[in-house]
Structure formats: structure tokens, C-alpha cells
PDB file of N, CA and C in Angstrom:
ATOM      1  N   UNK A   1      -0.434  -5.979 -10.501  1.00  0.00           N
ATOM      2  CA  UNK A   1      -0.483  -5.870  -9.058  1.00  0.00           C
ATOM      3  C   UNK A   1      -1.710  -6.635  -8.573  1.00  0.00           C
ATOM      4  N   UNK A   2      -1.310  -7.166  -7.359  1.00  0.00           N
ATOM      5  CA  UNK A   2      -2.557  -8.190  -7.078  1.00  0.00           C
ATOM      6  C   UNK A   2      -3.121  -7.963  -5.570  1.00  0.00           C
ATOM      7  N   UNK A   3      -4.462  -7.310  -5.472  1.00  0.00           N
ATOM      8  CA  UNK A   3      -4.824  -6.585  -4.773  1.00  0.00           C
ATOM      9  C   UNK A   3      -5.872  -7.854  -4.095  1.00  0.00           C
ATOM     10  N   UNK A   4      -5.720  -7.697  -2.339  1.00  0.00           N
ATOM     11  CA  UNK A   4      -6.384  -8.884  -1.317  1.00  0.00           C
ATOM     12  C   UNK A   4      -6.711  -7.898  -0.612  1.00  0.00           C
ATOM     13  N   UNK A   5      -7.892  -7.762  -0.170  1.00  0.00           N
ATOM     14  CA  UNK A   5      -8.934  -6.985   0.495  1.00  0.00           C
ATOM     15  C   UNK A   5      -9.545  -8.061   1.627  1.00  0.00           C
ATOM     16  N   UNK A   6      -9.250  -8.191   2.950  1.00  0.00           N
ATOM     17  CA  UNK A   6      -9.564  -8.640   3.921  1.00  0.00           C
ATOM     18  C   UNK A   6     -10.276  -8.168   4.910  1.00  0.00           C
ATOM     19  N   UNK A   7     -11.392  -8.342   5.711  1.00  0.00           N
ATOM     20  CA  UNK A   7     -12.248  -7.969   6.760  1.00  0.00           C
ATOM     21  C   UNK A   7     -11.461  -8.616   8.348  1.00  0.00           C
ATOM     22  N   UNK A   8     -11.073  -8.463   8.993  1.00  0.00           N
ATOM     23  CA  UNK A   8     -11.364  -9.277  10.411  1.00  0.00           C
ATOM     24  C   UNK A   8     -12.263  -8.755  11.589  1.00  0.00           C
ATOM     25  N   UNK A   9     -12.991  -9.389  11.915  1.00  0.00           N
ATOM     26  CA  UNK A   9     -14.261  -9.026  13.059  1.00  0.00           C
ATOM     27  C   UNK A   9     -15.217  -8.166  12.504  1.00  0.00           C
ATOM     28  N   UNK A  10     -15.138  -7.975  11.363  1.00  0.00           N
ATOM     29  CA  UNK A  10     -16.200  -7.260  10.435  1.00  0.00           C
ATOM     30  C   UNK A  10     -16.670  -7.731   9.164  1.00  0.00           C
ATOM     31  N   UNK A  11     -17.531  -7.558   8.367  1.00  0.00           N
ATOM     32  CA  UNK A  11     -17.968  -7.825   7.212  1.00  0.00           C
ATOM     33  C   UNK A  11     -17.458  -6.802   6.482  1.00  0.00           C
ATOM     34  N   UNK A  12     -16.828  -6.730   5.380  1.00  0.00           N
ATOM     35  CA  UNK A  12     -16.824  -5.538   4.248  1.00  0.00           C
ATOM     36  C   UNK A  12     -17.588  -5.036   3.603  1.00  0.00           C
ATOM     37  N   UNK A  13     -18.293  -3.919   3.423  1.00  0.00           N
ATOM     38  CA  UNK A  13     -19.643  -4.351   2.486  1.00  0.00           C
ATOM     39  C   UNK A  13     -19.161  -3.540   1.309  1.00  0.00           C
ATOM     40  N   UNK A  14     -20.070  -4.039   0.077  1.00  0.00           N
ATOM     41  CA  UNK A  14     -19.756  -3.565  -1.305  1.00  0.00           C
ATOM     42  C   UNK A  14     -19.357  -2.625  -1.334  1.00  0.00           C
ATOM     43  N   UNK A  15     -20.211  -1.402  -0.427  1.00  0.00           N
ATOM     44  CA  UNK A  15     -19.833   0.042  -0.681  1.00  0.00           C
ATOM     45  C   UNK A  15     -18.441   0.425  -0.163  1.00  0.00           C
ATOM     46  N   UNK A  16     -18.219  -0.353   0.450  1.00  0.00           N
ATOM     47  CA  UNK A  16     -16.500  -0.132   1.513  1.00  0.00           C
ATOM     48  C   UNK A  16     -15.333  -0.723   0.601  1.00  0.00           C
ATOM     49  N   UNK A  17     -15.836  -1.933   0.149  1.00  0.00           N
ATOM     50  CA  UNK A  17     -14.741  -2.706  -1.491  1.00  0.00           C
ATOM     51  C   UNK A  17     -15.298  -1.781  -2.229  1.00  0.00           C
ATOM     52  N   UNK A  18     -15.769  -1.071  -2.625  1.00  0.00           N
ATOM     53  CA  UNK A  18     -16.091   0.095  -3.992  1.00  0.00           C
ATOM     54  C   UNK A  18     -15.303   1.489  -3.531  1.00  0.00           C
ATOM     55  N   UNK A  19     -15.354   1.848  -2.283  1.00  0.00           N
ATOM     56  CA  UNK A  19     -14.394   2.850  -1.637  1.00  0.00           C
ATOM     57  C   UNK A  19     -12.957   2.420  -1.563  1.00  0.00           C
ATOM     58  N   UNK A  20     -12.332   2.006  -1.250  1.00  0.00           N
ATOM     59  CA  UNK A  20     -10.989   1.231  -1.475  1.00  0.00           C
ATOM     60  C   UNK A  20     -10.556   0.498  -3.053  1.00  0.00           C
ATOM     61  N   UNK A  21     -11.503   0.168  -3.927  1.00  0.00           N
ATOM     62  CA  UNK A  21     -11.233   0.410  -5.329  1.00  0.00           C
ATOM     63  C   UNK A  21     -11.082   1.732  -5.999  1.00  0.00           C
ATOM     64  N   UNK A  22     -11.729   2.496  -5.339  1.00  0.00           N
ATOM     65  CA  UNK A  22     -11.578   4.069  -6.249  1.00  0.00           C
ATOM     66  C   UNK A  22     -10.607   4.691  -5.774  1.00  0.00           C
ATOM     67  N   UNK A  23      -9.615   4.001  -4.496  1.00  0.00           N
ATOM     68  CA  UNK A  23      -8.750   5.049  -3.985  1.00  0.00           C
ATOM     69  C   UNK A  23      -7.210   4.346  -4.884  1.00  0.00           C
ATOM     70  N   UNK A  24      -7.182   3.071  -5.590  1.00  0.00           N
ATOM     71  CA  UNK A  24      -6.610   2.359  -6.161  1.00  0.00           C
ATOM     72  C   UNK A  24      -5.680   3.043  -7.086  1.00  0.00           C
ATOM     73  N   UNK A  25      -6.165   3.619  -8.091  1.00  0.00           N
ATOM     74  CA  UNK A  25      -5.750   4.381  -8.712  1.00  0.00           C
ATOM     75  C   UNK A  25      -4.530   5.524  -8.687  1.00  0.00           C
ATOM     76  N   UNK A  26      -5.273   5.689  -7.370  1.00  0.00           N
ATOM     77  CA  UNK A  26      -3.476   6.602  -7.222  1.00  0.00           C
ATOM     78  C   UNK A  26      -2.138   5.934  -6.961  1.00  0.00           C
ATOM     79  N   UNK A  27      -2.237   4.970  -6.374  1.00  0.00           N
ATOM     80  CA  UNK A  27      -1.051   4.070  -6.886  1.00  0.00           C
ATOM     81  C   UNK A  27      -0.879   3.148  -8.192  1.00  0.00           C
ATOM     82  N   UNK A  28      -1.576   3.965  -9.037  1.00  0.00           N
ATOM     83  CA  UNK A  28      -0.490   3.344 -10.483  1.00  0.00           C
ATOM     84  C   UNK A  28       0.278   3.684 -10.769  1.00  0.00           C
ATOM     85  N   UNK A  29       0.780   4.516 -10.459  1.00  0.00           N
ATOM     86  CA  UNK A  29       2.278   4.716 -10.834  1.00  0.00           C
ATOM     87  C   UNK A  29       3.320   3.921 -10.576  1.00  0.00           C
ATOM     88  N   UNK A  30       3.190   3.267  -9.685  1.00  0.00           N
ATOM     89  CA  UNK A  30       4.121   1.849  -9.158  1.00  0.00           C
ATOM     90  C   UNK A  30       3.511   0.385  -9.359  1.00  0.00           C
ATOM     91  N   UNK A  31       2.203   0.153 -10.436  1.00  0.00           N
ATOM     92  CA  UNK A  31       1.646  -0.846 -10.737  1.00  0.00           C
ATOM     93  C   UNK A  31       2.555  -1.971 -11.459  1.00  0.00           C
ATOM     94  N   UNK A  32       3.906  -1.517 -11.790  1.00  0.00           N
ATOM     95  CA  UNK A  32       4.597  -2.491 -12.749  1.00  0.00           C
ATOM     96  C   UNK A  32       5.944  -2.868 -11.708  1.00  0.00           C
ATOM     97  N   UNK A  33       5.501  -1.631 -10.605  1.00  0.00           N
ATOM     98  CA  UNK A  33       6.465  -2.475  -9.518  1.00  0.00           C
ATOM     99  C   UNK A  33       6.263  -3.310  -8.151  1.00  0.00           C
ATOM    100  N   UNK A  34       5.095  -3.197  -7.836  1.00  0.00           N
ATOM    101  CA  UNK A  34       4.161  -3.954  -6.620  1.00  0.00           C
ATOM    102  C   UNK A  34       3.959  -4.933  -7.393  1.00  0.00           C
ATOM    103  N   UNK A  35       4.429  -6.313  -6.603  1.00  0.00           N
ATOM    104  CA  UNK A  35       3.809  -7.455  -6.875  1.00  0.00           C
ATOM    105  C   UNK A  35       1.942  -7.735  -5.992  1.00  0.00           C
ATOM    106  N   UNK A  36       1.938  -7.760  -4.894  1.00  0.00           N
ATOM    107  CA  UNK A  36       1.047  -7.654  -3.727  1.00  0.00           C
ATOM    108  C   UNK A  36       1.057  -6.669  -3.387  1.00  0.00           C
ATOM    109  N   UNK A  37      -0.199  -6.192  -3.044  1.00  0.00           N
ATOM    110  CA  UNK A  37      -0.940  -5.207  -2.003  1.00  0.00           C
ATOM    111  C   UNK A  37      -1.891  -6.009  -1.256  1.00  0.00           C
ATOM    112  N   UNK A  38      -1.423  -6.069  -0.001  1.00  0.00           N
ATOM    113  CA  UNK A  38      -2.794  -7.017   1.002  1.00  0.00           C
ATOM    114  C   UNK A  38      -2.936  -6.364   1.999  1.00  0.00           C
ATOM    115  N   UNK A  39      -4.593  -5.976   1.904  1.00  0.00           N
ATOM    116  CA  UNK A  39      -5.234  -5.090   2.763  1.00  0.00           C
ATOM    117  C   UNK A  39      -6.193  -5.692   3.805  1.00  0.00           C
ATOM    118  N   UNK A  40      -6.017  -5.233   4.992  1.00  0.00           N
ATOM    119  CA  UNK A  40      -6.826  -5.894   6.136  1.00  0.00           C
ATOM    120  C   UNK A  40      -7.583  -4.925   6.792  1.00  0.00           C
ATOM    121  N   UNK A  41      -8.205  -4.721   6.945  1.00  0.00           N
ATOM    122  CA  UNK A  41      -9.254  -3.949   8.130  1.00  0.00           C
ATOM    123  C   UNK A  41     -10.123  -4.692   8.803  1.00  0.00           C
ATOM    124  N   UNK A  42      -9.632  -4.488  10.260  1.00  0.00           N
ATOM    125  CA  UNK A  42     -10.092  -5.120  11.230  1.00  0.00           C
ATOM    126  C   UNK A  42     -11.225  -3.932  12.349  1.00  0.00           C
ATOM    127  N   UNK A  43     -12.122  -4.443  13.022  1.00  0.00           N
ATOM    128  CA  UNK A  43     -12.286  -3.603  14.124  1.00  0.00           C
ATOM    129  C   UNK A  43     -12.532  -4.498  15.552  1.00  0.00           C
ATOM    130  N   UNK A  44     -12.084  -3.257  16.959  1.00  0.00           N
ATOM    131  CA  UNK A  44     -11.994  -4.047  17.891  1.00  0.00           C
ATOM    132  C   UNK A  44     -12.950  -2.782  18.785  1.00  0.00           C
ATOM    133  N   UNK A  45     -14.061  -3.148  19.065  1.00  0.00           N
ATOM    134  CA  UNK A  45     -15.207  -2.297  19.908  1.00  0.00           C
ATOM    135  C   UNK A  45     -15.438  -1.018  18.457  1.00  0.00           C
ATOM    136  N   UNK A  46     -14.667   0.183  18.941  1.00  0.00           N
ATOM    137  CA  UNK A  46     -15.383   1.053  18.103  1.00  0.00           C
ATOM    138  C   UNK A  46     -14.438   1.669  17.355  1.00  0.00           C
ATOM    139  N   UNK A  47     -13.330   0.832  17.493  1.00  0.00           N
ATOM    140  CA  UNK A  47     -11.670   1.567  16.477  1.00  0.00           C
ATOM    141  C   UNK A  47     -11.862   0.381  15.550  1.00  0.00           C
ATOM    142  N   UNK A  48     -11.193   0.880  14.467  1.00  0.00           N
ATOM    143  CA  UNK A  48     -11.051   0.453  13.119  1.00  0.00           C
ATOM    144  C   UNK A  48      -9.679   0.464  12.681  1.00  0.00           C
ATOM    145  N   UNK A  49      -8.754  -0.909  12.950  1.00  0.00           N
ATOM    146  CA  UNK A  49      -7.704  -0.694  12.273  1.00  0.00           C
ATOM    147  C   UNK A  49      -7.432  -1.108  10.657  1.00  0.00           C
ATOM    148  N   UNK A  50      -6.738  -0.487  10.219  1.00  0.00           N
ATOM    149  CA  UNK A  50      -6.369  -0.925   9.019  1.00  0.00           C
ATOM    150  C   UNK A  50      -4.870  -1.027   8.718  1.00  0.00           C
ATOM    151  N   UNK A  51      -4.360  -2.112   7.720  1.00  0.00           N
ATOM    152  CA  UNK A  51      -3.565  -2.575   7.930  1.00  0.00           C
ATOM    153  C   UNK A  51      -2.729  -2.839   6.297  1.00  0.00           C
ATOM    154  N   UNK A  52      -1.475  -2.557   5.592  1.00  0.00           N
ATOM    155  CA  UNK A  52      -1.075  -2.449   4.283  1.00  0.00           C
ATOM    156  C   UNK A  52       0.082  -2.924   4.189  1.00  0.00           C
ATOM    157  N   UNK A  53       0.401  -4.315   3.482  1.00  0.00           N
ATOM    158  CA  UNK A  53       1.316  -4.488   3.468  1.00  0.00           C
ATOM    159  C   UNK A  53       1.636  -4.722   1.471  1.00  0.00           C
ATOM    160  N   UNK A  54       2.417  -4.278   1.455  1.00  0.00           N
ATOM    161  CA  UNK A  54       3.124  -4.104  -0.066  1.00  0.00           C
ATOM    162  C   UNK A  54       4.071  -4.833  -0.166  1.00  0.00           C
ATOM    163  N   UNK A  55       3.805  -5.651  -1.305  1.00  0.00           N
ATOM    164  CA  UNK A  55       5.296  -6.405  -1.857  1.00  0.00           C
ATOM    165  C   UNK A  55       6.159  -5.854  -3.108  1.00  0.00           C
ATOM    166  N   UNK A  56       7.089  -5.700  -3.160  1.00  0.00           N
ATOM    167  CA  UNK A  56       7.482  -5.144  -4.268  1.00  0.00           C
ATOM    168  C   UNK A  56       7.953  -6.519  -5.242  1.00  0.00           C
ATOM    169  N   UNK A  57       8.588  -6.291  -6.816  1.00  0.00           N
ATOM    170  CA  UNK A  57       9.253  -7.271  -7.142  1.00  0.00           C
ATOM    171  C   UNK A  57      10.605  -7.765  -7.135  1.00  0.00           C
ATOM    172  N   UNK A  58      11.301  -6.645  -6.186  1.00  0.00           N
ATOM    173  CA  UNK A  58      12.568  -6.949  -6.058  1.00  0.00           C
ATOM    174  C   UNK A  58      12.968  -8.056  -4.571  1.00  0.00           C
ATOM    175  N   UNK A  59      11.496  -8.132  -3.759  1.00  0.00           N
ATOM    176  CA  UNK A  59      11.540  -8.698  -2.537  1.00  0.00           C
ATOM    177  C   UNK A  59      11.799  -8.214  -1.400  1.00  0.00           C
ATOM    178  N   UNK A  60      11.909  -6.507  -1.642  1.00  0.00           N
ATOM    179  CA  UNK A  60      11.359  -5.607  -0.407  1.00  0.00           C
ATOM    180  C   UNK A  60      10.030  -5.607   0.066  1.00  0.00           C
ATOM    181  N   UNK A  61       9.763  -5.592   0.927  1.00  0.00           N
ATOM    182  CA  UNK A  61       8.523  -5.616   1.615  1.00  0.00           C
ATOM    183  C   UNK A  61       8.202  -4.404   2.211  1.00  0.00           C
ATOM    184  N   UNK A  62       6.921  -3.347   2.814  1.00  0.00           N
ATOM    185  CA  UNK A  62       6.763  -2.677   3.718  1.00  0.00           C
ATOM    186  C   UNK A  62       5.636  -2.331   4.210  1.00  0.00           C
ATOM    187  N   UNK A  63       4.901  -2.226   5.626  1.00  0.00           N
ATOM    188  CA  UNK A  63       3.831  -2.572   6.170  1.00  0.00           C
ATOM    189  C   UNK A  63       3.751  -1.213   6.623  1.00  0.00           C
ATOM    190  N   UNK A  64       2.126  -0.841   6.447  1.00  0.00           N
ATOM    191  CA  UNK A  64       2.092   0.275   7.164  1.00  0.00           C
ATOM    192  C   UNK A  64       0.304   0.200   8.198  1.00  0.00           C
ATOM    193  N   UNK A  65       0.465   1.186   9.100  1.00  0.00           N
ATOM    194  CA  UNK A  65      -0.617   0.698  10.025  1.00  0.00           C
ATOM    195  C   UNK A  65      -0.811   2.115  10.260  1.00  0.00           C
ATOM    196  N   UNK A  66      -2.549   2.128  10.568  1.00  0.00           N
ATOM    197  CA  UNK A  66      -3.677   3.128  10.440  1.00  0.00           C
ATOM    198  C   UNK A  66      -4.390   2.672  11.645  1.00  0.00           C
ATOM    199  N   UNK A  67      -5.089   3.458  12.638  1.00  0.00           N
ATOM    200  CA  UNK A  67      -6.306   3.019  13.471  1.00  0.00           C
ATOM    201  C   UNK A  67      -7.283   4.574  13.497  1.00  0.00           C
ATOM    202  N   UNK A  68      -8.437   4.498  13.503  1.00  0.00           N
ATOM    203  CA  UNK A  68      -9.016   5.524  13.371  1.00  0.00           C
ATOM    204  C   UNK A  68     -10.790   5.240  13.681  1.00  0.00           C
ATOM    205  N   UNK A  69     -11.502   6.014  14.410  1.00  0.00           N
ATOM    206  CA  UNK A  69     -12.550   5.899  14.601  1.00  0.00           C
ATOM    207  C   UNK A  69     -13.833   5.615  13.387  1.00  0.00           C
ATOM    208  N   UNK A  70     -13.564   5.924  12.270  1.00  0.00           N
ATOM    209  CA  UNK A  70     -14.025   6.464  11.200  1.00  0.00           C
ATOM    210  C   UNK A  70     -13.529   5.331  10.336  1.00  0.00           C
ATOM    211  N   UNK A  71     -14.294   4.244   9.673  1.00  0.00           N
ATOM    212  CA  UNK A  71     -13.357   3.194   8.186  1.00  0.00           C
ATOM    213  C   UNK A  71     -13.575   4.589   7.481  1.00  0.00           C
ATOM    214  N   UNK A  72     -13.979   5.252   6.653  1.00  0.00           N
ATOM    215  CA  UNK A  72     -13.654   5.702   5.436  1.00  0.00           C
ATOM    216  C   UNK A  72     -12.376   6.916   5.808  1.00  0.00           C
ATOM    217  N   UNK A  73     -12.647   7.869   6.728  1.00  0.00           N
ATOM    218  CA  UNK A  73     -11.411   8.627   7.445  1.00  0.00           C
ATOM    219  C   UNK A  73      -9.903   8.160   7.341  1.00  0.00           C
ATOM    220  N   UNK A  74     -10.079   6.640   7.642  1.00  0.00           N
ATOM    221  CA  UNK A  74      -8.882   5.331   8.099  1.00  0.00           C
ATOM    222  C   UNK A  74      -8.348   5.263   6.817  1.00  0.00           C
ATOM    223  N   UNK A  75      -9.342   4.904   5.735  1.00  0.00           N
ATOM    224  CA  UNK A  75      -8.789   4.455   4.824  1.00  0.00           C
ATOM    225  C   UNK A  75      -8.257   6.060   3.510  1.00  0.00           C
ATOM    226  N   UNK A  76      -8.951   6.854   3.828  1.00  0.00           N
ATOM    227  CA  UNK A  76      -8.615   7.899   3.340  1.00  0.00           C
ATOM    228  C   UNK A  76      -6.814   8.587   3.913  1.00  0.00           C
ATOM    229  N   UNK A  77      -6.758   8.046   5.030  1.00  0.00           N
ATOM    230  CA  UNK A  77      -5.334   8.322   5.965  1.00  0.00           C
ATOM    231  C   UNK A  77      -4.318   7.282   5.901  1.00  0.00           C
ATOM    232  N   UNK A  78      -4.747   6.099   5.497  1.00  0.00           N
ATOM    233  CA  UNK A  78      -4.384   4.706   5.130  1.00  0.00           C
ATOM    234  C   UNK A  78      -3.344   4.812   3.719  1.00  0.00           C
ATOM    235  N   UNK A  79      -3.995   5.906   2.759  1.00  0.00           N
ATOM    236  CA  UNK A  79      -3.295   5.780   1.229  1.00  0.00           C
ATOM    237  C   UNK A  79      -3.035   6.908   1.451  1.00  0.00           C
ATOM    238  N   UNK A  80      -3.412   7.804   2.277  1.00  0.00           N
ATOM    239  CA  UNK A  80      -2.619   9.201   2.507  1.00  0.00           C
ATOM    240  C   UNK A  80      -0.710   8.535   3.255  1.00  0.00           C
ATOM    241  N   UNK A  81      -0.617   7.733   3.608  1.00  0.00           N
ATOM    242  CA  UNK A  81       0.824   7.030   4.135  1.00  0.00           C
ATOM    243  C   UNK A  81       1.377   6.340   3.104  1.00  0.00           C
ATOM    244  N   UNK A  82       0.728   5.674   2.124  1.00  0.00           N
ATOM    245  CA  UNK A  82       0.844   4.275   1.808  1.00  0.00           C
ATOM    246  C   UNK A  82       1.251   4.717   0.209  1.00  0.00           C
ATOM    247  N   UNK A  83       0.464   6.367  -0.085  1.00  0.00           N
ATOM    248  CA  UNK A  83       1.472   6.287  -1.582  1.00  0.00           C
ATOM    249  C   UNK A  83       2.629   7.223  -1.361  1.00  0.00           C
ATOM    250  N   UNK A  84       3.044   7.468  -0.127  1.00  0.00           N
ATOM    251  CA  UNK A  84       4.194   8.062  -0.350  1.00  0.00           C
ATOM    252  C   UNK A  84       5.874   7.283  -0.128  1.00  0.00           C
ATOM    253  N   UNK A  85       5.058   6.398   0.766  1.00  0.00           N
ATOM    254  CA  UNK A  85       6.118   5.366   0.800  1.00  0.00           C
ATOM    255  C   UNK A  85       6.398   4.138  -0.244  1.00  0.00           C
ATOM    256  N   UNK A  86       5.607   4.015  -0.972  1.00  0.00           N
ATOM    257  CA  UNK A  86       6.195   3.189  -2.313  1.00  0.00           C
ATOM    258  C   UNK A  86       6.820   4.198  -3.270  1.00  0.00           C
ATOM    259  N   UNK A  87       6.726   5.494  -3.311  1.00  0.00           N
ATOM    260  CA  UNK A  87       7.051   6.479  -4.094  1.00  0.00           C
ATOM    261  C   UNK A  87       8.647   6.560  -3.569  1.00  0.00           C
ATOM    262  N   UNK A  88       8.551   7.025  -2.291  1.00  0.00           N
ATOM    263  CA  UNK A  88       9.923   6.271  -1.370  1.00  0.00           C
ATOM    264  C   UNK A  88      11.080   5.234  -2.501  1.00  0.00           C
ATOM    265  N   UNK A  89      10.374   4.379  -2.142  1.00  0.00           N
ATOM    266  CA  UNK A  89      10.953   2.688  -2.246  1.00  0.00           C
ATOM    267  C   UNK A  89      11.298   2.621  -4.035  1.00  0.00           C
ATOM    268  N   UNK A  90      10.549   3.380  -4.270  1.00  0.00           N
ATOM    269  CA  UNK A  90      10.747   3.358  -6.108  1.00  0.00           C
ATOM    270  C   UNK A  90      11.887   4.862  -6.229  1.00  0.00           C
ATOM    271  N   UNK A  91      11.522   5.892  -5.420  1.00  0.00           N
ATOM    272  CA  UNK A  91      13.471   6.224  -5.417  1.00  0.00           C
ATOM    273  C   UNK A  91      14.529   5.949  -5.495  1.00  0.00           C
ATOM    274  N   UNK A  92      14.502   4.818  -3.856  1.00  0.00           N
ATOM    275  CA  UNK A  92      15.745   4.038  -3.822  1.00  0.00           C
ATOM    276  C   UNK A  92      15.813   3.139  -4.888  1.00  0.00           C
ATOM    277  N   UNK A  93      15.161   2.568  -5.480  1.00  0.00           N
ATOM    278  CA  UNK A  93      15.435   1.688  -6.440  1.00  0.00           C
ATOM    279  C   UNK A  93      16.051   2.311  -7.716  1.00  0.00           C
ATOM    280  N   UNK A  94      15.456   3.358  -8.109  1.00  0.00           N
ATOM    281  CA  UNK A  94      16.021   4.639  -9.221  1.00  0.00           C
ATOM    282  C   UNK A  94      17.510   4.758  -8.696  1.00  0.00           C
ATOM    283  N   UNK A  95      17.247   5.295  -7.618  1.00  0.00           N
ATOM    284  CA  UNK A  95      18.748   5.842  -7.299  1.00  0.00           C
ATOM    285  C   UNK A  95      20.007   5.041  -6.871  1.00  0.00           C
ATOM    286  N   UNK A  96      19.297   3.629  -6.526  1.00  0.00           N
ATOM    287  CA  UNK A  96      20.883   3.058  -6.429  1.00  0.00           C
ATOM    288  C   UNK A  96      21.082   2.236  -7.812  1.00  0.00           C
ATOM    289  N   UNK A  97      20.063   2.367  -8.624  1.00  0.00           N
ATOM    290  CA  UNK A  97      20.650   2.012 -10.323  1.00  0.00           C
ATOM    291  C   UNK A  97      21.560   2.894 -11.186  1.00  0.00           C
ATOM    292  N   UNK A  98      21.051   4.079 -10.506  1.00  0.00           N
ATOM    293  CA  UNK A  98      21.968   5.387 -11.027  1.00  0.00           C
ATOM    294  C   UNK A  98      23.459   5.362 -10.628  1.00  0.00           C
ATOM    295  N   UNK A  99      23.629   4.876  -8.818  1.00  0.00           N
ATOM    296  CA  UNK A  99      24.396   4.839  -8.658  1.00  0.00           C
ATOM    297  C   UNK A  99      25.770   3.888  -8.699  1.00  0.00           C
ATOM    298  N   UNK A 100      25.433   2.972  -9.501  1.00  0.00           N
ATOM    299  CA  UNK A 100      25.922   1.687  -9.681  1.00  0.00           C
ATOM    300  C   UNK A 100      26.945   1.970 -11.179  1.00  0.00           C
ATOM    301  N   UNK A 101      28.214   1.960 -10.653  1.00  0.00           N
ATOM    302  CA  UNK A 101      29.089   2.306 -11.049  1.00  0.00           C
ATOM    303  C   UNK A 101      29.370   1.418 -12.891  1.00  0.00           C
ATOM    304  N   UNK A 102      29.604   1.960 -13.690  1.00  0.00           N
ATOM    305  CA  UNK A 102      29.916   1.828 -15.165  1.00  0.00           C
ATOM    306  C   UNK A 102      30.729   0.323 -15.372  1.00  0.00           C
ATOM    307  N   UNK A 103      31.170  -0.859 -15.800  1.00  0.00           N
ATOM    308  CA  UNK A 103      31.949  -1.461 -15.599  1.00  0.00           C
ATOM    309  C   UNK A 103      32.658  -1.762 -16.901  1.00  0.00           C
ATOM    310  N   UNK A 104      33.540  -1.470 -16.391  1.00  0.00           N
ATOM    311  CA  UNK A 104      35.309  -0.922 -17.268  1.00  0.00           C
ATOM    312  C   UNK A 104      34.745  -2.150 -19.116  1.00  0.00           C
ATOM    313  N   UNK A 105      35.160  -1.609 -19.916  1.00  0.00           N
ATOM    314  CA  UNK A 105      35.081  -2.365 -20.988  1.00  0.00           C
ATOM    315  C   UNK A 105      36.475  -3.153 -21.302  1.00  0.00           C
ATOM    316  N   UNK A 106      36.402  -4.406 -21.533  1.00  0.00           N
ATOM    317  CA  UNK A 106      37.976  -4.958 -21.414  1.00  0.00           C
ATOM    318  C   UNK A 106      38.024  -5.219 -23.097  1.00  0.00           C
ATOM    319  N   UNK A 107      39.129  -5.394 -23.824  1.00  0.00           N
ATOM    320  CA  UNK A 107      39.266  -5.553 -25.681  1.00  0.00           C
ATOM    321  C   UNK A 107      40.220  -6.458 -25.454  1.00  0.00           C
TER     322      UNK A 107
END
């Protein structure tokens, strides 16, 4: 999985890329199925958006969006969304393999 950590109108600082590396982890469970994770946090006056978009390898995509007064709050609420919906997406993928019908053996 190939993880892009982006700033806009802000600087990131180490301690904020060291906070968003340790929250990493809880999405391994889908590490062999995310191609991209590209992360943006932007701020505009005194809100802080943050921003997640996931690629999978089948070529589903899905974006999810956070704004919050607080970056660490944001980003704590950010992967509070963000691992339940690849957990989601790795269902459907389970389940319509399951559901994919046997095909007849011909002799």
C-alpha cells in the first residue's frame, strides 16, 4: 500500500506525519488490498479539513471527507470513517466471490 501524505495551506510537521503513521496500522488488514491511500489536510482560517481517498486493486475507488476544528481530533475521526468503509468494500468483494455461481463441468 502506498501511502501520500499531503499539506495544503499548511506545513505538516514531523509530529503530525508521526501521528498519522501510528494511526496506519489499523488498516492492515486490507494492506494486500489498497493499492493508494492519498491523504490531504488542508486548512482554511481555523477549520482543518482532511481529506482520504483509497484505491483499491480491483479499480474501485472511495473518498471520504472530515472537517474539524482540532488536526489531531480530525484525524482521529478521519480513520474513525475510513476503516470501516474499506472493511465495507472488502465485504463486497468477499461476498460477490461467494456469490458467483459454480460453472457446470463439461466431459
Amino acid at each position: 500500500m502506498t501511502t501520500d501524505i499531503r499539506g495544503v495551506h499548511l506545513e505538516l510537521s514531523e509530529r503530525t506525519r508521526d501521528y498519522i503513521d501510528k494511526k496506519l496500522p489499523r488498516l492492515a488488514f486490507a494492506e494486500d488490498l489498497v493499492t493508494d491511500l492519498l491523504l490531504v489536510v488542508s486548512r482554511e482560517k481555523s477549520l482543518y479539513k482532511l481529506e482520504a481517498t483509497v484505491n483499491f486493486r480491483w479499480g474501485a475507488s472511495t473518498h471520504i471527507h472530515v472537517e474539524g476544528f482540532k488536526l489531531i481530533e480530525g484525524i482521529d475521526a478521519l480513520f474513525d470513517k475510513l476503516e470501516p468503509k474499506i472493511e465495507k468494500e472488502k465485504n463486497k468483494v468477499k461476498d460477490h466471490h461467494k456469490k458467483a455461481p459454480a460453472a457446470p463441468l463439461e466431459e
